[in-house]
mmCIF file of C-alpha atoms in Angstrom:
data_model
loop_
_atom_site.group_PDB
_atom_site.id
_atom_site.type_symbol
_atom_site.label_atom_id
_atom_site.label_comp_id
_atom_site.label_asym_id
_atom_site.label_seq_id
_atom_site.Cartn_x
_atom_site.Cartn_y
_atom_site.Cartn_z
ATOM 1 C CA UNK B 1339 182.902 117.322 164.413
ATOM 2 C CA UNK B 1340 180.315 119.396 162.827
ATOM 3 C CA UNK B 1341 180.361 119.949 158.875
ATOM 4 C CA UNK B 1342 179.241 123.261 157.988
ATOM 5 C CA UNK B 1343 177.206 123.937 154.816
ATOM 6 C CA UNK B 1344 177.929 126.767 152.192
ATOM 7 C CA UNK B 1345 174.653 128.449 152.282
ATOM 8 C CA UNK B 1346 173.176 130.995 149.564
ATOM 9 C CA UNK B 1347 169.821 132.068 151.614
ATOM 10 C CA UNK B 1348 166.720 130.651 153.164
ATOM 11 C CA UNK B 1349 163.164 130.533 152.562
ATOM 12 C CA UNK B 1350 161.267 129.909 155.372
ATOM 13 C CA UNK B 1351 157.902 129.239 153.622
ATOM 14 C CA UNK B 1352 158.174 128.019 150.134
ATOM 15 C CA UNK B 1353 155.339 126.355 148.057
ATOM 16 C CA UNK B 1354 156.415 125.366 144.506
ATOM 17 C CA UNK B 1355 159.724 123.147 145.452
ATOM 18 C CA UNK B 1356 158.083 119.774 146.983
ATOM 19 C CA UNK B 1357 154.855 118.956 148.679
ATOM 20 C CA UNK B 1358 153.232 121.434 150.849
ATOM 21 C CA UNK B 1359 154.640 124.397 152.802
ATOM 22 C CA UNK B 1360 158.347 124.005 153.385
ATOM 23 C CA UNK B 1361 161.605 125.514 154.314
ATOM 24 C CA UNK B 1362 164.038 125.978 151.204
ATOM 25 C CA UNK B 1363 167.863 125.718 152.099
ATOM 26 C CA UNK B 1364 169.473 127.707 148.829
ATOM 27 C CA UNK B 1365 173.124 125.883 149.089
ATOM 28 C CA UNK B 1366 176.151 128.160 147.384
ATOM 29 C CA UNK B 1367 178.156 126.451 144.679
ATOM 30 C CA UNK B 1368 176.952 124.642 140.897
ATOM 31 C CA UNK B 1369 179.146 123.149 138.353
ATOM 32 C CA UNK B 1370 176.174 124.043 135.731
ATOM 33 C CA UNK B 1371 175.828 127.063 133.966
ATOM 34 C CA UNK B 1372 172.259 126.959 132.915
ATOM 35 C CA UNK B 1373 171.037 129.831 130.469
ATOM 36 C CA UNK B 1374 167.750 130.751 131.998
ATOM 37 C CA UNK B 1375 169.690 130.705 135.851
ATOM 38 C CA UNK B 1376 167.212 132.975 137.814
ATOM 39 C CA UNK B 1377 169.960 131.640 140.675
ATOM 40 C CA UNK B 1378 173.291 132.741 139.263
ATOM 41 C CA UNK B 1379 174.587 134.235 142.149
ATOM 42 C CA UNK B 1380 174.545 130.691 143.704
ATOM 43 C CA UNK B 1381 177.078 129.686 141.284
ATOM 44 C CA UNK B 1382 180.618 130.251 142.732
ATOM 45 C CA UNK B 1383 182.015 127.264 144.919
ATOM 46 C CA UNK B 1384 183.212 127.969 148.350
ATOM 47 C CA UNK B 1385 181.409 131.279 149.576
ATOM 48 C CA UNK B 1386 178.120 132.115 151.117
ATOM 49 C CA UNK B 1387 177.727 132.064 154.344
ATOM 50 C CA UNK B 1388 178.825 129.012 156.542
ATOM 51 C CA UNK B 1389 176.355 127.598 158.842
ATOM 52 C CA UNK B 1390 175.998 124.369 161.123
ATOM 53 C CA UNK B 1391 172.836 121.918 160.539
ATOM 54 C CA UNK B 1392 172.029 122.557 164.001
ATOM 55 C CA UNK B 1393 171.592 126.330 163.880
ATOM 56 C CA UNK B 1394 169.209 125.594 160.442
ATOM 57 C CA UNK B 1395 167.310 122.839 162.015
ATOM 58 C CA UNK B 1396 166.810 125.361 165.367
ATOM 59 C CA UNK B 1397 165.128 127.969 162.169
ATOM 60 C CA UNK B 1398 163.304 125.222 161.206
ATOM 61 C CA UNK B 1399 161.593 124.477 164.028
ATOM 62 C CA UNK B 1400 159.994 127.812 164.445
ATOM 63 C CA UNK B 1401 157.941 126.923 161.172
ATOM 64 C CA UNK B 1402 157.226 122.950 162.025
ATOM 65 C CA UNK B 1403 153.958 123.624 162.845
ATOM 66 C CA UNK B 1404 153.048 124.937 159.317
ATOM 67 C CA UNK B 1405 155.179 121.981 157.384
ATOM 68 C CA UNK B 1406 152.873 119.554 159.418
ATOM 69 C CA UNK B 1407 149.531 121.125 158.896
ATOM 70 C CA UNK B 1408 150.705 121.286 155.090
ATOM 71 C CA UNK B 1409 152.289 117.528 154.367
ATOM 72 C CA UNK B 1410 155.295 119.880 153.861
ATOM 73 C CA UNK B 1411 159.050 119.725 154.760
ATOM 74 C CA UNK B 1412 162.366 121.230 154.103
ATOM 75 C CA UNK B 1413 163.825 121.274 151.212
ATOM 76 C CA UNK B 1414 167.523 121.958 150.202
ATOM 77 C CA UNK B 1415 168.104 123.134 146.563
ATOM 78 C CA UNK B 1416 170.794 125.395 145.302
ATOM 79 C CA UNK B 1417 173.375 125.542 143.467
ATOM 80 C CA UNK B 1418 173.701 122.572 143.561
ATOM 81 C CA UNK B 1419 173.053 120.498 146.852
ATOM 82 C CA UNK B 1420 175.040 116.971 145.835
ATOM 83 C CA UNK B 1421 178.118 119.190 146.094
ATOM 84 C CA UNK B 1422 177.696 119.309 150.120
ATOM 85 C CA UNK B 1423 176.971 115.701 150.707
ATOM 86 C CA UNK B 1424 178.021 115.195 154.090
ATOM 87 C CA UNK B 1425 176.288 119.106 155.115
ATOM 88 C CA UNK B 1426 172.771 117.290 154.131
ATOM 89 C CA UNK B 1427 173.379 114.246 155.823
ATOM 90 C CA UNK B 1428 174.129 116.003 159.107
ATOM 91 C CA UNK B 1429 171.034 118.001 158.469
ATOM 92 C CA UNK B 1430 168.347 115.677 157.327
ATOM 93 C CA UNK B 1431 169.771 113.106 159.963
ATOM 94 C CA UNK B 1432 168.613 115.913 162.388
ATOM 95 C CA UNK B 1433 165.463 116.431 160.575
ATOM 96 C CA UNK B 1434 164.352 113.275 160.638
ATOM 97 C CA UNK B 1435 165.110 112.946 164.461
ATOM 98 C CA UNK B 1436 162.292 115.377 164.329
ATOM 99 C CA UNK B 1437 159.682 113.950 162.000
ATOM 100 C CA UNK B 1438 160.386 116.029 159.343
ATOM 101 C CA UNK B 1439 160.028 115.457 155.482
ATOM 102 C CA UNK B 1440 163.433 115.714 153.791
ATOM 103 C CA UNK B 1441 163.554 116.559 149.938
ATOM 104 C CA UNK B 1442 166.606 117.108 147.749
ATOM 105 C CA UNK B 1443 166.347 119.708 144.575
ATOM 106 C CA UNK B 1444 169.097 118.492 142.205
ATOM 107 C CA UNK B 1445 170.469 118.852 138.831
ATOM 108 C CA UNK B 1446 172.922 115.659 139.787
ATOM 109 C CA UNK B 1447 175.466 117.911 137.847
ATOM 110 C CA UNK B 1448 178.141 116.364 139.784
ATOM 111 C CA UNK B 1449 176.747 112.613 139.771
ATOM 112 C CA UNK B 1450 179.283 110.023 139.281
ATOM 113 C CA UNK B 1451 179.484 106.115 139.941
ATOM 114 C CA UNK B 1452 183.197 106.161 141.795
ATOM 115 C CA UNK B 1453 182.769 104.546 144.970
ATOM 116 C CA UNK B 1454 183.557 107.491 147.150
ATOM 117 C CA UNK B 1455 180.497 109.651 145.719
ATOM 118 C CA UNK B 1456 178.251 106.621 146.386
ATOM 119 C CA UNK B 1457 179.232 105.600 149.410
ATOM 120 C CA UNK B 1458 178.075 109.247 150.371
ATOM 121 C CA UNK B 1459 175.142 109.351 147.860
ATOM 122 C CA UNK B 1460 173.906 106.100 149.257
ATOM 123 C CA UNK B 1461 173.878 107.208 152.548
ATOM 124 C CA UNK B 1462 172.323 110.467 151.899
ATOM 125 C CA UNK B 1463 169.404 108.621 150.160
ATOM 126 C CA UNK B 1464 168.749 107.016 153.702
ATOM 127 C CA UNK B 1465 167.519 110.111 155.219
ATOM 128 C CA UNK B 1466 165.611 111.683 152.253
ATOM 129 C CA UNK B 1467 161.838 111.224 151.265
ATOM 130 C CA UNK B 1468 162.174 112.706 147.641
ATOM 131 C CA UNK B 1469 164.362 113.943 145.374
ATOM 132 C CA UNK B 1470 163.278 116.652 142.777
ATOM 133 C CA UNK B 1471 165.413 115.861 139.447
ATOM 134 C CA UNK B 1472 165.787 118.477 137.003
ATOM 135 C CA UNK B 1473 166.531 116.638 133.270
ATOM 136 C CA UNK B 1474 167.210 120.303 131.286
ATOM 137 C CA UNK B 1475 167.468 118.602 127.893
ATOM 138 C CA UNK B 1476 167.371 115.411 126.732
ATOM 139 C CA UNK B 1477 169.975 115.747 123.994
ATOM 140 C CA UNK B 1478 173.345 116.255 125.365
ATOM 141 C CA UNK B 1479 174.945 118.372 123.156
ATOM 142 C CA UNK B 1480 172.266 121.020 123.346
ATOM 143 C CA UNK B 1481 172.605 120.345 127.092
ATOM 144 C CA UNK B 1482 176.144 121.512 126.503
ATOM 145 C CA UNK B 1483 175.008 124.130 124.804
ATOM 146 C CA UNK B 1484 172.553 125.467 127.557
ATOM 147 C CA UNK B 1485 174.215 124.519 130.865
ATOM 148 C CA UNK B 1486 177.739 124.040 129.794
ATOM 149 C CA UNK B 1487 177.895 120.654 130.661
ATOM 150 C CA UNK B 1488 176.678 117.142 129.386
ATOM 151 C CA UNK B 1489 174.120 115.299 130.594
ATOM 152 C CA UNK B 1490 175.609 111.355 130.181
ATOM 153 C CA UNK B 1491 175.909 111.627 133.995
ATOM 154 C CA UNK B 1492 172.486 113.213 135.101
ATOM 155 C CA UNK B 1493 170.562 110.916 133.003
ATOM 156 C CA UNK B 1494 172.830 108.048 134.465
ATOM 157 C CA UNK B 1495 171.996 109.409 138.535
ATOM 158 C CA UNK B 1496 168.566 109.135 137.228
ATOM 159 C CA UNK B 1497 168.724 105.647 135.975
ATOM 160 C CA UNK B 1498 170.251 104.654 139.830
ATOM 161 C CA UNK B 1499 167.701 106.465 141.309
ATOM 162 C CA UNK B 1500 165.270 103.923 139.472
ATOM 163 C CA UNK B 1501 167.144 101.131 140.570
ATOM 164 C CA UNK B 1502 167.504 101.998 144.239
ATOM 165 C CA UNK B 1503 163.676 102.245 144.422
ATOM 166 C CA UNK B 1504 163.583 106.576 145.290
ATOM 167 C CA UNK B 1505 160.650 108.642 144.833
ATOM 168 C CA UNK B 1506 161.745 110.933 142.345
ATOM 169 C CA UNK B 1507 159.665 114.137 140.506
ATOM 170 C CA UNK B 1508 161.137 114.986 137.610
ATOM 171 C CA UNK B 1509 161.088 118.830 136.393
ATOM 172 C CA UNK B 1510 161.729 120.081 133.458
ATOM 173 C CA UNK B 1511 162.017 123.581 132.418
ATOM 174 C CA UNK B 1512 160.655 124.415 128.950
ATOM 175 C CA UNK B 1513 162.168 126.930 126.961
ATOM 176 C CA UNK B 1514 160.879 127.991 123.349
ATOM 177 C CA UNK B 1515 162.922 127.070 120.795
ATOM 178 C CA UNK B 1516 165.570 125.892 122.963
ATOM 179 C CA UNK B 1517 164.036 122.248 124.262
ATOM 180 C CA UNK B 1518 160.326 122.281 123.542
ATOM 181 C CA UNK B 1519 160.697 120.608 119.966
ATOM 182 C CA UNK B 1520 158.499 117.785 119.635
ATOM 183 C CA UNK B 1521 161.920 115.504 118.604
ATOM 184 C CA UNK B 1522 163.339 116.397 122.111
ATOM 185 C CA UNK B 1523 160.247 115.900 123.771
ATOM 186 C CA UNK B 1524 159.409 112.526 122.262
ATOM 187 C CA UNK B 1525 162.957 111.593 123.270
ATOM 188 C CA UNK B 1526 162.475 112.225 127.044
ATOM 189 C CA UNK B 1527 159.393 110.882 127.453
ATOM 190 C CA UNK B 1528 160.753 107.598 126.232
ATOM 191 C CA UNK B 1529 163.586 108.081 128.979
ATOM 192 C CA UNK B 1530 161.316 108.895 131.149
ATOM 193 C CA UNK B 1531 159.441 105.977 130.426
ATOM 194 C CA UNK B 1532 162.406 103.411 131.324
ATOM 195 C CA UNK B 1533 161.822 104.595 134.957
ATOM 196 C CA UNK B 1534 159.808 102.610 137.409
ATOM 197 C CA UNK B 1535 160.485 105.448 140.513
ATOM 198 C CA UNK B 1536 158.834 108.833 139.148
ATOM 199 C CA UNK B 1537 156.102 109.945 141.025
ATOM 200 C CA UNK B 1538 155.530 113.300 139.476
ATOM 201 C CA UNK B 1539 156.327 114.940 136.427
ATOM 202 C CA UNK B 1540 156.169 118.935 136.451
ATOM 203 C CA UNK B 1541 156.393 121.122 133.528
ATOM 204 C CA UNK B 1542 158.111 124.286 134.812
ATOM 205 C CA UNK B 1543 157.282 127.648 131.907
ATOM 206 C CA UNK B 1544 160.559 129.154 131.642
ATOM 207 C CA UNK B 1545 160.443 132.811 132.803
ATOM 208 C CA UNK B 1546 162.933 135.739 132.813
ATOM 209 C CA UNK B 1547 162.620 136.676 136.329
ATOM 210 C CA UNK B 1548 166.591 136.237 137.415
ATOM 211 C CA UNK B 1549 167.393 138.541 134.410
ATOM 212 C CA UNK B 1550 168.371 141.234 137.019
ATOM 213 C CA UNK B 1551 170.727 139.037 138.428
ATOM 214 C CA UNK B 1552 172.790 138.451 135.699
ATOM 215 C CA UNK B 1553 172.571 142.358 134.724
ATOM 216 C CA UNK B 1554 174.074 142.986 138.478
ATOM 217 C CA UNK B 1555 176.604 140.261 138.198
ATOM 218 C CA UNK B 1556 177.725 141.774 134.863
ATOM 219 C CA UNK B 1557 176.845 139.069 132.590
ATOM 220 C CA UNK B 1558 174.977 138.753 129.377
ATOM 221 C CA UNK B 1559 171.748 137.239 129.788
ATOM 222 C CA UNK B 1560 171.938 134.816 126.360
ATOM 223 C CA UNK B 1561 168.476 133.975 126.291
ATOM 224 C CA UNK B 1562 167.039 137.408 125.904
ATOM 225 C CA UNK B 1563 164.070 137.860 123.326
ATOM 226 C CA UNK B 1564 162.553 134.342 124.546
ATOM 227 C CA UNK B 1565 159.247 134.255 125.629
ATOM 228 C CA UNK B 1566 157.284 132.265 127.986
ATOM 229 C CA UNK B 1567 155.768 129.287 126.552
ATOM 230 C CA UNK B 1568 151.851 129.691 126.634
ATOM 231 C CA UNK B 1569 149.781 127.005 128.466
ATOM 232 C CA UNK B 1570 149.231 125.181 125.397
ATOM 233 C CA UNK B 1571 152.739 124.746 125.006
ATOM 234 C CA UNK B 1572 153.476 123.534 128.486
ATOM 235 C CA UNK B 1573 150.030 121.005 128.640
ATOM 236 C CA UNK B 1574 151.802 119.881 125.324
ATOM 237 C CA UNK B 1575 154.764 119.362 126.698
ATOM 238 C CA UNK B 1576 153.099 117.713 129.994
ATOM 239 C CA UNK B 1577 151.542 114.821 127.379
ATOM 240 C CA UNK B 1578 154.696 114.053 125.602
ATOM 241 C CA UNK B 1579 157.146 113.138 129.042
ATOM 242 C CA UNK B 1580 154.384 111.657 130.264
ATOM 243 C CA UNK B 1581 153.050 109.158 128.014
ATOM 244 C CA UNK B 1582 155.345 106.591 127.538
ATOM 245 C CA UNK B 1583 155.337 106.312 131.803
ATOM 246 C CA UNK B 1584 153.786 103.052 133.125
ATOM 247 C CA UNK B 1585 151.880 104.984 135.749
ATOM 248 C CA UNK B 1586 150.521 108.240 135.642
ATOM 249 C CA UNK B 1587 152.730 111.448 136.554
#
């Protein structure tokens, strides 16, 4: 029986989420509630448009040809993905039928250790190359205070993901004022450091390009007045999480 996926949008030739050219699936649905969002439309739970993994991988296909002259792939980001477990499996089983990179773009928002998430989780991890782990703040009550949740769980999924041995990137947004004090940076780069799986670490400037969005959807955008951090500030930021790291990011 096929299990169709909640799906936000496409993009059929992305750059900046995993190596090389790939295909972005935007799933529908996130438990966070992140400040600086430049996705909250992708928010609700159980709308977007329902699709199968084999009409997506037929899409796919068309652009295969640029993914393998690139080293790229297809990625699936949201939302958040993890809440459509069995959706990626389907798909990146069908991917990899076709020599196709897989990547996952998670918050791990909804993470947990109960058997029935792993048992899916674990499986999942069988069909993906790399997962792209965004760690928002290191401190989890200011993580409460800019995504609405804590982040006990997320820094837990990260901690398996070490264990099991999976190529991991972590990003990080960096917000003035919010997360780019030195105390919160020192503090994450010593997580960071605990992990023997990260292959990457990429400072992303935050930016206030989804302000529209939340204008359209009616909400207050809570981070208005907050700049862009300069490049000093991000190759700053870059040194801290990555210092403590046994190999370099």
């Amino acid at each position: 029986m096929t299990t169709y996926g909640n799906i936000h949008s496409v993009e059929t030739c992305g750059t900046v989420d995993g190596p090389g050219i790939r295909y972005i699936v935007f799933t529908q649905g996130c438990l966070l509630r992140c400040q600086y969002c430049h996705n909250a439309d992708t928010w609700s739970i159980g709308t977007g448009k329902q699709m199968s993994p084999e009409e997506i991988v037929k899409d796919i296909e068309l652009y295969k040809p640029f993914m393998d002259a690139s080293g790229g792939g297809v990625t699936v980001s949201g939302g958040e993905p993890l809440l459509q477990i069995p959706f990626i499996i389907e798909l990146f089983k069908l991917c990899k039928e076709r020599g196709i990179h897989t990547t996952i773009d998670s918050s791990a928002g909804c993470f947990s250790r109960s058997p029935e998430f792993l048992e899916q989780f674990d499986e999942l991890l069988e069909y993906t190359d790399l997962i792209l782990l965004d760690i928002k703040h290191i401190d989890s009550k200011r993580h409460i205070k800019l995504t609405g949740k804590p982040n006990e769980h997320i820094l837990d999924c990260a901690r398996y993901l070490s264990d099991k041995g999976q190529p991991v990137w972590i990003r990080h947004v960096l917000v003035p004022t919010v997360n780019d004090q030195d105390e919160y940076l020192e503090r994450m780069g010593q997580f960071l450091g605990t992990l023997n799986n990260i292959e990457k670490v990429e400072i992303l400037p935050y930016h206030q390009l989804g302000v529209y969005k939340w204008e359209t959807l009616g909400y207050k955008y809570p981070l208005a007045g907050i700049q862009s951090p300069s490049d000093e500030q991000v190759e700053h930021a870059y040194k801290m999480l990555t210092k403590y790291m046994k190999k370099p990011a």
